[in-house]
Amino acid sequence: MRRLDKNYEFTNMTTAHWFNLLSSLPQFLSERGALFLLYKGAEIIHAYHSLQGIRPDLTGPFSTPSNLVQQMQQREDVDAVFMIEQGLVVYLIAKMQGAFTPEMDIFQYLELAQTSLEEEFGRRFYIWPQEFWNKGLFKLFERTRSVLDALPTNYLCLLTVFEENSIWASLIIEGVNGQIHRITSTQALEPASITISDWQTDYPKLLELVRQKIGSPTLGVFIDDETLRFLLRSETPLEFIRQARRTNQIILDPVPSRIRSQL
Amino acid sequence: MEQNGIGADDRSAVMQPALKLEGYCVKVEGEQFPLYSGSADYWRIPSKRWETILARIAGLGFRIVSVAIPWNVHEVASDLFDFGKTDKQRDIEAFLTLCRDKGLYAIVRLGPCLDAELNHYGFPKRLLYDPEIHAVSSYGTRVIIPAIPNPFPMPSYASEKFYDEVSKFFDAVCPIITRQLAPGGPIIGVHIDNDLPRIFLNGPFSADYSTHALRWYHEYLNSKYPSIGGLNRAYRTRYSRFTEIEPPRALAATEHEALPRYLDWMEFQEYYVGLALSVLTSLLWSRGVRGVLTLHNTRSTYPSLPLSVGRTEKELDIQGVGLYLGQSQYDRIRRGALYLSAVSRLPYISESGIGIWPWGPGLKPEDQQFAMVVALMYGFRGFNAHMLVGRDRWLGSPISEMGETDDANSAFLKRLLEVLNTVEFHTLQRNVPILLLRNFEYERLHRMCTNSTWLTHMLGIPDDVLLSNRTFSYTETIQKAYPALWDAYYWGLTLSKIPFAIGDSNMDLPSLNRYQALIIPSFDFMSDELQSKIMDFVERGGTAILGPELPYLGTDMRGCSVIIDRSGIKPTSTRRPLVGLHDPFTLVDNRIQAGNRPAGEVTQVSKGTIVYLGITLPPTLNRDEALEAETVITNSLKHLNLSAIGDAQNPSVDEIHWGVRAPTVIFQVNATNQPQSVTLNVAKRLIIRDLWTGEQLPDKGPQEIELQAHELRIFEVVR
């Protein structure tokens, strides 16, 4: 698994580009919000709606947790309902702290939270719809990692997102010995020295700049901002990429064989 | 009533005569200047660029550089330190000498904890896995800080071995520091550690249960209670020695008689933070680092327990805060500034974000510029632009590590310093008649009832959602009623436009006496000491607004009714009326009513007044909902004839006047995301100049000002 090198560098990143990229990530919760229920014994003691705030009207006794989350999700018309037993979060943190080992990076530590919660599914933690757990950032995180895992141990990835023909966001990730060693952007390349009048034909100029300043890219992804948003929200990203490549909405160049074979 | 540098004169005695804290300024070698600084990490900047970068910093108008000196950068092998002999990049003395050459002073940050997006926050890794050093959770595990890239176990700041290790670093670095102290050298201040309360990040019963911390706990109990008998009386126990007492590991109390033990555990954590800072300060003192400012930082703009500004400023000079907020968090910036302006010796932003760490909040430059000016407008007197110079693991600094400047942020900082220096902002005072008091005794109760952790914060679940509902047999659930009432008063004061500040119950009587009126939500219990302080304030001529309950218990949950006894007020029924449309608030002949129900009284006590409000206010989450609270406050304080500031017709625009007899500098801010039109009410024949643009307003008295969304204007009034 590709980890963050303890001496990783995060440098030469334009603030606007970085936050453009972050803002395009799928939100954990969409427009309808989520309901968090905290229970003790057979009683909901706190209810919180992510858009409406505290909902005291939803507290009180219940009989079956799995039925309750299902009913609540329909009645309140939310994206998801989370129901957690009081004390579970503190217990989970204690468990994570107990399982922590010195070589863990932050992603592995957060995975402990994810797996610890999954162990409590249907026992002290309920969620409805259950598929929600596999949506959003969790899934994106897994997909990103699987792309990195498919690369050689030393790699250089370039992602450039265009808004019309200007760079809206860019990300360069350099891996050394399997670990993410450097995160940077085209800001490090002085991209002002090149002219891009049509990104679909001019993108090789950026690749050349990367070659000159950093090294030969292993994977290059060029995309426009609209297509990126669709991709990040797609339920079937591989299929989406296949189609978008045909219309040049996504350009992968170069693309390593292990990734090409999946497309 | 004037606000001033609280205790500044006392502190001068501690410093060398050559370096003094005067008002809100440092005076060194006969020169006086405010604390406006910028951060630069020398070890992350190519050493050949140091000179260029320091020249850029001075060129923007800064006089001070904030310099972090990380332990794990200089410790190249166990107990082996390099300060430039093998790597010029680590030559801190050369960097400090260059600062001096460029006419810059320095505040050095020695840690041991720095954060600075460093691995292990600057601690050497070898230290963190030593069982004699790490902090222990209530479950017996290590306390893990979820840092990027590697989480790590937090050391216990009560561990003697930890301080032995810190001493080795201090032994190595302090000879350099002492050589560079002002006068003679550039160092005017030493920043000690960073956000020390983070050790309690997992909640009130999460840390520190190490044997070292338990020793501190027993010492704390022993210092609080003169004898074990006193503790047994409060705890309703029969201990024979303090060392027998185990700290609580979860909230198990259901009745208020059981609470003293828990309240003490909360207070102990404040003691822990204060004592740790005291030990670190004395380690530096004993190595000759003395006679300069000492500072500590907390990341929050509006500090909460277990950090008590008053307590930490007993151990060092300045408790600074972090400012990583944007336009949409205007209220949090304002609260922080109003609070620090009342409780701190020198209200200082140790980290005023200019740029951001990659995993930080998505703040734009306009957000950070707005936040910085709002913070100054409401009372911060110094700031450190963090990070003024760019570096690895940071985005958007005004000066890059190669020395290039980013025009927008650089121009903003340069202009800001020009404006502040033009009006000598650090010397200005303002009239603030009202103090809204945070009662730490209730905040401790609130804190011990929370179940929040960094994980719930990450999920976006507000703390109040996880607050215990227990009433502990009080007349109401104080941990919920107190913040609700406090917020209602805060928004009511905001809507009233009467200037106010925020204080806390740790403030001493002379500090409280600077104000004409105190507003203090009061419930069933309050310590004897605090009740007496309030009555002393009233008897010397102040006004105190209290209620909805008058305390009849002390913090040991035994009978204590100092306020009732000294004022003679009889509390109303516990069925308190809700003030609102159907039951409007009235005050006639000192009798307070809500509708036709009695709801309190105004009582003359010696030279002062107590306004007892036995009422409930509707939930008030913003100024638009604060009409009832505003009516209650303005009527209750009518006898003081206090003046509102700003345009009464536009509640959305805030105006702050600096200048005691008449305004010298006027700030107007539109905190909404809609344009606003507001009247600037000034007399004819005064010259009004926009300090930022230099534009002079027409000399015609009151005039309309158009403010765009989140626009802030600063006017100078020239007589």
Short mmCIF file of N, CA and C in Angstrom, two decimals, chain A residues 3-15 18-19 22 28-29 36 38 40 45-48 54 84 86-87 89-98 100-107 109-110 113 117 183, chain B residues 117 119 125 129 137 139 141-144 146-153 202 356-363 391-396 401 451 453-456 458-462 464-470 480:
data_model
loop_
_atom_site.label_atom_id
_atom_site.label_comp_id
_atom_site.label_asym_id
_atom_site.label_seq_id
_atom_site.Cartn_x
_atom_site.Cartn_y
_atom_site.Cartn_z
N ARG A 3 2.13 4.75 0.88
CA ARG A 3 1.98 5.57 2.08
C ARG A 3 2.63 6.93 1.87
N LEU A 4 2.35 7.81 2.82
CA LEU A 4 2.95 9.12 2.79
C LEU A 4 4.33 9.02 3.44
N ASP A 5 5.36 9.35 2.67
CA ASP A 5 6.72 9.30 3.20
C ASP A 5 6.84 10.27 4.37
N LYS A 6 7.57 9.85 5.41
CA LYS A 6 7.67 10.74 6.58
C LYS A 6 8.40 12.04 6.24
N ASN A 7 9.19 12.01 5.19
CA ASN A 7 9.86 13.24 4.78
C ASN A 7 9.22 13.84 3.53
N TYR A 8 7.93 13.61 3.37
CA TYR A 8 7.26 14.11 2.17
C TYR A 8 7.38 15.63 2.10
N GLU A 9 7.40 16.10 0.86
CA GLU A 9 7.42 17.55 0.66
C GLU A 9 6.11 17.95 0.03
N PHE A 10 5.58 19.05 0.48
CA PHE A 10 4.37 19.62 -0.13
C PHE A 10 4.74 21.05 -0.45
N THR A 11 5.00 21.30 -1.69
CA THR A 11 5.63 22.58 -2.00
C THR A 11 5.20 23.12 -3.35
N ASN A 12 5.39 24.43 -3.53
CA ASN A 12 5.09 25.08 -4.80
C ASN A 12 3.69 24.79 -5.31
N MET A 13 2.73 25.00 -4.44
CA MET A 13 1.34 24.75 -4.82
C MET A 13 0.59 26.08 -4.75
N THR A 14 -0.06 26.44 -5.83
CA THR A 14 -0.87 27.66 -5.80
C THR A 14 -2.09 27.40 -4.93
N THR A 15 -2.34 28.29 -3.99
CA THR A 15 -3.47 28.08 -3.07
C THR A 15 -4.76 27.87 -3.84
N TRP A 18 -5.02 24.43 -5.42
CA TRP A 18 -5.21 23.36 -4.44
C TRP A 18 -6.65 23.34 -3.94
N PHE A 19 -7.17 24.52 -3.62
CA PHE A 19 -8.54 24.54 -3.08
C PHE A 19 -9.58 24.29 -4.18
N LEU A 22 -9.67 20.55 -4.09
CA LEU A 22 -10.38 20.04 -2.91
C LEU A 22 -11.89 20.28 -3.02
N PHE A 28 -19.14 14.49 1.37
CA PHE A 28 -19.54 13.33 2.15
C PHE A 28 -21.07 13.25 2.20
N LEU A 29 -21.69 14.40 2.35
CA LEU A 29 -23.14 14.46 2.38
C LEU A 29 -23.60 15.45 1.31
N PHE A 36 -27.81 12.24 12.48
CA PHE A 36 -26.98 11.50 13.44
C PHE A 36 -27.83 11.25 14.68
N LEU A 38 -27.87 9.52 18.48
CA LEU A 38 -27.05 8.94 19.56
C LEU A 38 -28.01 8.22 20.49
N LYS A 40 -28.84 5.38 23.82
CA LYS A 40 -28.36 4.72 25.03
C LYS A 40 -29.45 3.74 25.42
N ILE A 45 -31.08 9.58 22.60
CA ILE A 45 -30.90 10.68 23.56
C ILE A 45 -30.50 11.99 22.89
N HIS A 46 -29.95 11.93 21.68
CA HIS A 46 -29.64 13.15 20.93
C HIS A 46 -29.89 12.88 19.46
N ALA A 47 -30.39 13.91 18.79
CA ALA A 47 -30.57 13.78 17.34
C ALA A 47 -30.06 15.07 16.70
N TYR A 48 -29.28 14.91 15.65
CA TYR A 48 -28.69 16.08 14.99
C TYR A 48 -28.82 15.93 13.49
N ILE A 54 -29.82 20.63 15.86
CA ILE A 54 -30.29 19.67 16.86
C ILE A 54 -31.80 19.47 16.69
N ILE A 84 -25.51 5.81 16.53
CA ILE A 84 -24.31 5.39 17.27
C ILE A 84 -24.64 5.27 18.75
N GLN A 86 -24.06 5.61 22.63
CA GLN A 86 -23.28 6.54 23.44
C GLN A 86 -22.02 5.85 23.98
N GLY A 87 -20.91 6.52 23.90
CA GLY A 87 -19.66 5.96 24.40
C GLY A 87 -18.85 5.25 23.34
N VAL A 89 -17.75 6.29 20.38
CA VAL A 89 -16.67 7.07 19.76
C VAL A 89 -15.44 7.07 20.67
N VAL A 90 -15.69 7.26 21.97
CA VAL A 90 -14.56 7.25 22.92
C VAL A 90 -13.90 5.87 22.92
N TYR A 91 -14.71 4.83 22.88
CA TYR A 91 -14.19 3.46 22.84
C TYR A 91 -13.36 3.23 21.57
N LEU A 92 -13.88 3.76 20.44
CA LEU A 92 -13.16 3.58 19.17
C LEU A 92 -11.80 4.26 19.21
N ILE A 93 -11.79 5.46 19.79
CA ILE A 93 -10.52 6.19 19.86
C ILE A 93 -9.55 5.42 20.75
N ALA A 94 -10.06 4.89 21.86
CA ALA A 94 -9.20 4.10 22.74
C ALA A 94 -8.65 2.89 21.98
N LYS A 95 -9.54 2.29 21.17
CA LYS A 95 -9.13 1.12 20.39
C LYS A 95 -8.07 1.50 19.35
N MET A 96 -8.29 2.63 18.69
CA MET A 96 -7.32 3.10 17.70
C MET A 96 -5.98 3.39 18.38
N GLN A 97 -6.05 4.04 19.53
CA GLN A 97 -4.81 4.37 20.24
C GLN A 97 -4.08 3.11 20.69
N GLY A 98 -4.87 2.11 21.08
CA GLY A 98 -4.28 0.85 21.50
C GLY A 98 -3.64 0.09 20.35
N PHE A 100 -2.41 1.46 17.63
CA PHE A 100 -1.44 2.29 16.90
C PHE A 100 -0.03 1.71 17.00
N THR A 101 0.66 1.70 15.87
CA THR A 101 2.07 1.30 15.88
C THR A 101 2.92 2.44 15.32
N PRO A 102 4.18 2.53 15.75
CA PRO A 102 5.00 3.70 15.41
C PRO A 102 5.16 3.97 13.92
N GLU A 103 5.08 2.94 13.08
CA GLU A 103 5.34 3.19 11.66
C GLU A 103 4.09 3.58 10.88
N MET A 104 2.96 3.65 11.55
CA MET A 104 1.72 3.98 10.83
C MET A 104 1.74 5.41 10.31
N ASP A 105 1.21 5.61 9.10
CA ASP A 105 1.02 6.98 8.65
C ASP A 105 -0.44 7.37 8.92
N ILE A 106 -0.76 8.59 8.61
CA ILE A 106 -2.08 9.11 8.99
C ILE A 106 -3.20 8.32 8.29
N PHE A 107 -2.95 7.89 7.05
CA PHE A 107 -4.00 7.17 6.33
C PHE A 107 -4.29 5.82 7.00
N TYR A 109 -3.81 5.19 10.09
CA TYR A 109 -4.45 5.45 11.38
C TYR A 109 -5.95 5.72 11.19
N LEU A 110 -6.27 6.49 10.13
CA LEU A 110 -7.69 6.76 9.87
C LEU A 110 -8.41 5.49 9.41
N ALA A 113 -9.97 3.75 12.15
CA ALA A 113 -11.30 4.27 12.52
C ALA A 113 -12.35 3.63 11.64
N LEU A 117 -15.13 1.00 13.01
CA LEU A 117 -16.56 1.31 12.89
C LEU A 117 -17.29 0.18 12.16
N ILE A 183 4.58 16.21 -3.18
CA ILE A 183 3.34 16.69 -3.78
C ILE A 183 3.60 18.13 -4.19
N GLU B 117 3.84 21.95 11.00
CA GLU B 117 3.73 20.88 9.99
C GLU B 117 5.00 20.03 9.95
N ASN B 119 7.36 16.83 11.16
CA ASN B 119 7.12 15.46 11.65
C ASN B 119 7.17 15.49 13.17
N LYS B 125 11.75 11.68 17.40
CA LYS B 125 10.91 10.48 17.45
C LYS B 125 11.33 9.55 18.59
N TYR B 129 8.32 7.15 22.20
CA TYR B 129 7.90 5.78 22.49
C TYR B 129 8.48 5.27 23.80
N SER B 137 -3.89 7.51 28.41
CA SER B 137 -5.33 7.80 28.33
C SER B 137 -6.06 7.09 29.47
N TYR B 139 -8.02 4.80 29.19
CA TYR B 139 -8.05 3.37 28.88
C TYR B 139 -6.68 2.71 29.05
N THR B 141 -4.07 3.47 27.31
CA THR B 141 -3.30 3.50 26.06
C THR B 141 -2.48 4.79 25.99
N ARG B 142 -1.63 4.88 24.95
CA ARG B 142 -0.95 6.15 24.70
C ARG B 142 -1.97 7.13 24.13
N VAL B 143 -1.66 8.42 24.20
CA VAL B 143 -2.55 9.46 23.66
C VAL B 143 -1.99 9.84 22.29
N ILE B 144 -2.71 9.45 21.24
CA ILE B 144 -2.15 9.62 19.89
C ILE B 144 -2.65 10.93 19.27
N PRO B 146 -3.33 12.76 15.97
CA PRO B 146 -3.50 12.34 14.57
C PRO B 146 -2.84 13.31 13.60
N ALA B 147 -1.51 13.34 13.64
CA ALA B 147 -0.76 14.31 12.83
C ALA B 147 -0.43 13.74 11.45
N ILE B 148 -0.15 14.63 10.52
CA ILE B 148 0.26 14.26 9.17
C ILE B 148 1.77 14.54 9.04
N PRO B 149 2.58 13.64 8.52
CA PRO B 149 2.23 12.35 7.92
C PRO B 149 2.09 11.23 8.95
N ASN B 150 2.74 11.37 10.10
CA ASN B 150 2.71 10.26 11.06
C ASN B 150 2.07 10.67 12.38
N PRO B 151 0.99 10.02 12.76
CA PRO B 151 0.47 10.23 14.12
C PRO B 151 1.55 9.84 15.13
N PHE B 152 1.47 10.41 16.30
CA PHE B 152 2.50 10.07 17.29
C PHE B 152 1.93 10.17 18.70
N PRO B 153 2.56 9.45 19.66
CA PRO B 153 2.09 9.52 21.05
C PRO B 153 2.54 10.83 21.69
N ASN B 202 -8.99 14.47 23.20
CA ASN B 202 -10.03 13.44 23.11
C ASN B 202 -11.11 13.59 24.17
N ILE B 356 -1.92 29.02 4.25
CA ILE B 356 -2.54 27.96 5.04
C ILE B 356 -1.78 26.65 4.82
N TRP B 357 -1.85 25.76 5.80
CA TRP B 357 -1.26 24.44 5.59
C TRP B 357 -2.20 23.63 4.68
N PRO B 358 -1.65 22.68 3.92
CA PRO B 358 -2.46 22.05 2.86
C PRO B 358 -3.74 21.40 3.35
N TRP B 359 -3.73 20.88 4.57
CA TRP B 359 -4.91 20.18 5.05
C TRP B 359 -5.81 21.11 5.87
N GLY B 360 -5.48 22.38 5.85
CA GLY B 360 -6.22 23.34 6.67
C GLY B 360 -7.49 23.81 6.01
N PRO B 361 -8.22 24.71 6.68
CA PRO B 361 -9.46 25.21 6.12
C PRO B 361 -9.21 25.96 4.81
N GLY B 362 -10.12 25.85 3.88
CA GLY B 362 -9.95 26.47 2.55
C GLY B 362 -10.17 27.97 2.59
N LEU B 363 -9.23 28.69 3.17
CA LEU B 363 -9.37 30.14 3.29
C LEU B 363 -8.70 30.84 2.12
N ARG B 391 7.19 28.09 2.60
CA ARG B 391 8.00 26.93 2.96
C ARG B 391 7.28 25.66 2.53
N ASP B 392 7.97 24.58 2.68
CA ASP B 392 7.38 23.27 2.45
C ASP B 392 6.14 23.12 3.37
N ARG B 393 5.13 22.44 2.90
CA ARG B 393 3.91 22.14 3.66
C ARG B 393 3.13 23.40 4.03
N TRP B 394 3.20 24.41 3.17
CA TRP B 394 2.45 25.64 3.39
C TRP B 394 2.11 26.25 2.04
N LEU B 395 0.90 26.82 1.93
CA LEU B 395 0.48 27.42 0.66
C LEU B 395 0.18 28.90 0.86
N GLY B 396 0.53 29.70 -0.14
CA GLY B 396 0.02 31.07 -0.20
C GLY B 396 0.71 32.10 0.67
N GLU B 401 9.99 31.20 -0.48
CA GLU B 401 11.28 30.86 0.12
C GLU B 401 12.44 31.25 -0.78
N ASN B 451 -18.93 14.97 25.10
CA ASN B 451 -18.39 13.68 24.65
C ASN B 451 -17.69 13.85 23.32
N THR B 453 -14.75 14.57 20.55
CA THR B 453 -13.35 14.20 20.34
C THR B 453 -12.95 14.76 18.98
N TRP B 454 -11.70 14.60 18.62
CA TRP B 454 -11.27 15.06 17.29
C TRP B 454 -12.03 14.32 16.20
N LEU B 455 -12.45 13.09 16.49
CA LEU B 455 -13.16 12.30 15.47
C LEU B 455 -14.57 12.87 15.23
N THR B 456 -15.26 13.25 16.29
CA THR B 456 -16.59 13.85 16.10
C THR B 456 -16.46 15.21 15.43
N MET B 458 -14.20 15.93 13.25
CA MET B 458 -13.93 15.63 11.86
C MET B 458 -15.22 15.30 11.11
N LEU B 459 -16.16 14.65 11.80
CA LEU B 459 -17.43 14.30 11.18
C LEU B 459 -18.38 15.50 11.14
N GLY B 460 -17.96 16.61 11.76
CA GLY B 460 -18.78 17.82 11.72
C GLY B 460 -19.90 17.83 12.73
N ILE B 461 -19.82 16.98 13.75
CA ILE B 461 -20.88 16.94 14.76
C ILE B 461 -20.56 17.98 15.85
N PRO B 462 -21.43 18.97 16.03
CA PRO B 462 -21.14 20.01 17.02
C PRO B 462 -21.09 19.44 18.44
N ASP B 464 -22.35 20.46 21.17
CA ASP B 464 -23.59 20.49 21.94
C ASP B 464 -24.48 19.27 21.68
N VAL B 465 -24.30 18.65 20.51
CA VAL B 465 -25.11 17.47 20.21
C VAL B 465 -24.79 16.34 21.18
N LEU B 466 -23.55 16.31 21.60
CA LEU B 466 -23.10 15.20 22.43
C LEU B 466 -23.05 15.57 23.92
N LEU B 467 -23.75 16.64 24.25
CA LEU B 467 -23.73 17.11 25.63
C LEU B 467 -24.70 16.30 26.48
N SER B 468 -24.23 15.92 27.67
CA SER B 468 -25.10 15.14 28.56
C SER B 468 -26.33 15.94 28.96
N ASN B 469 -27.46 15.24 29.08
CA ASN B 469 -28.73 15.89 29.46
C ASN B 469 -28.97 15.90 30.97
N ARG B 470 -28.03 15.35 31.73
CA ARG B 470 -28.31 15.20 33.17
C ARG B 470 -28.54 16.55 33.85
N LYS B 480 -26.57 23.21 29.64
CA LYS B 480 -27.25 23.66 28.42
C LYS B 480 -27.79 25.08 28.59
#
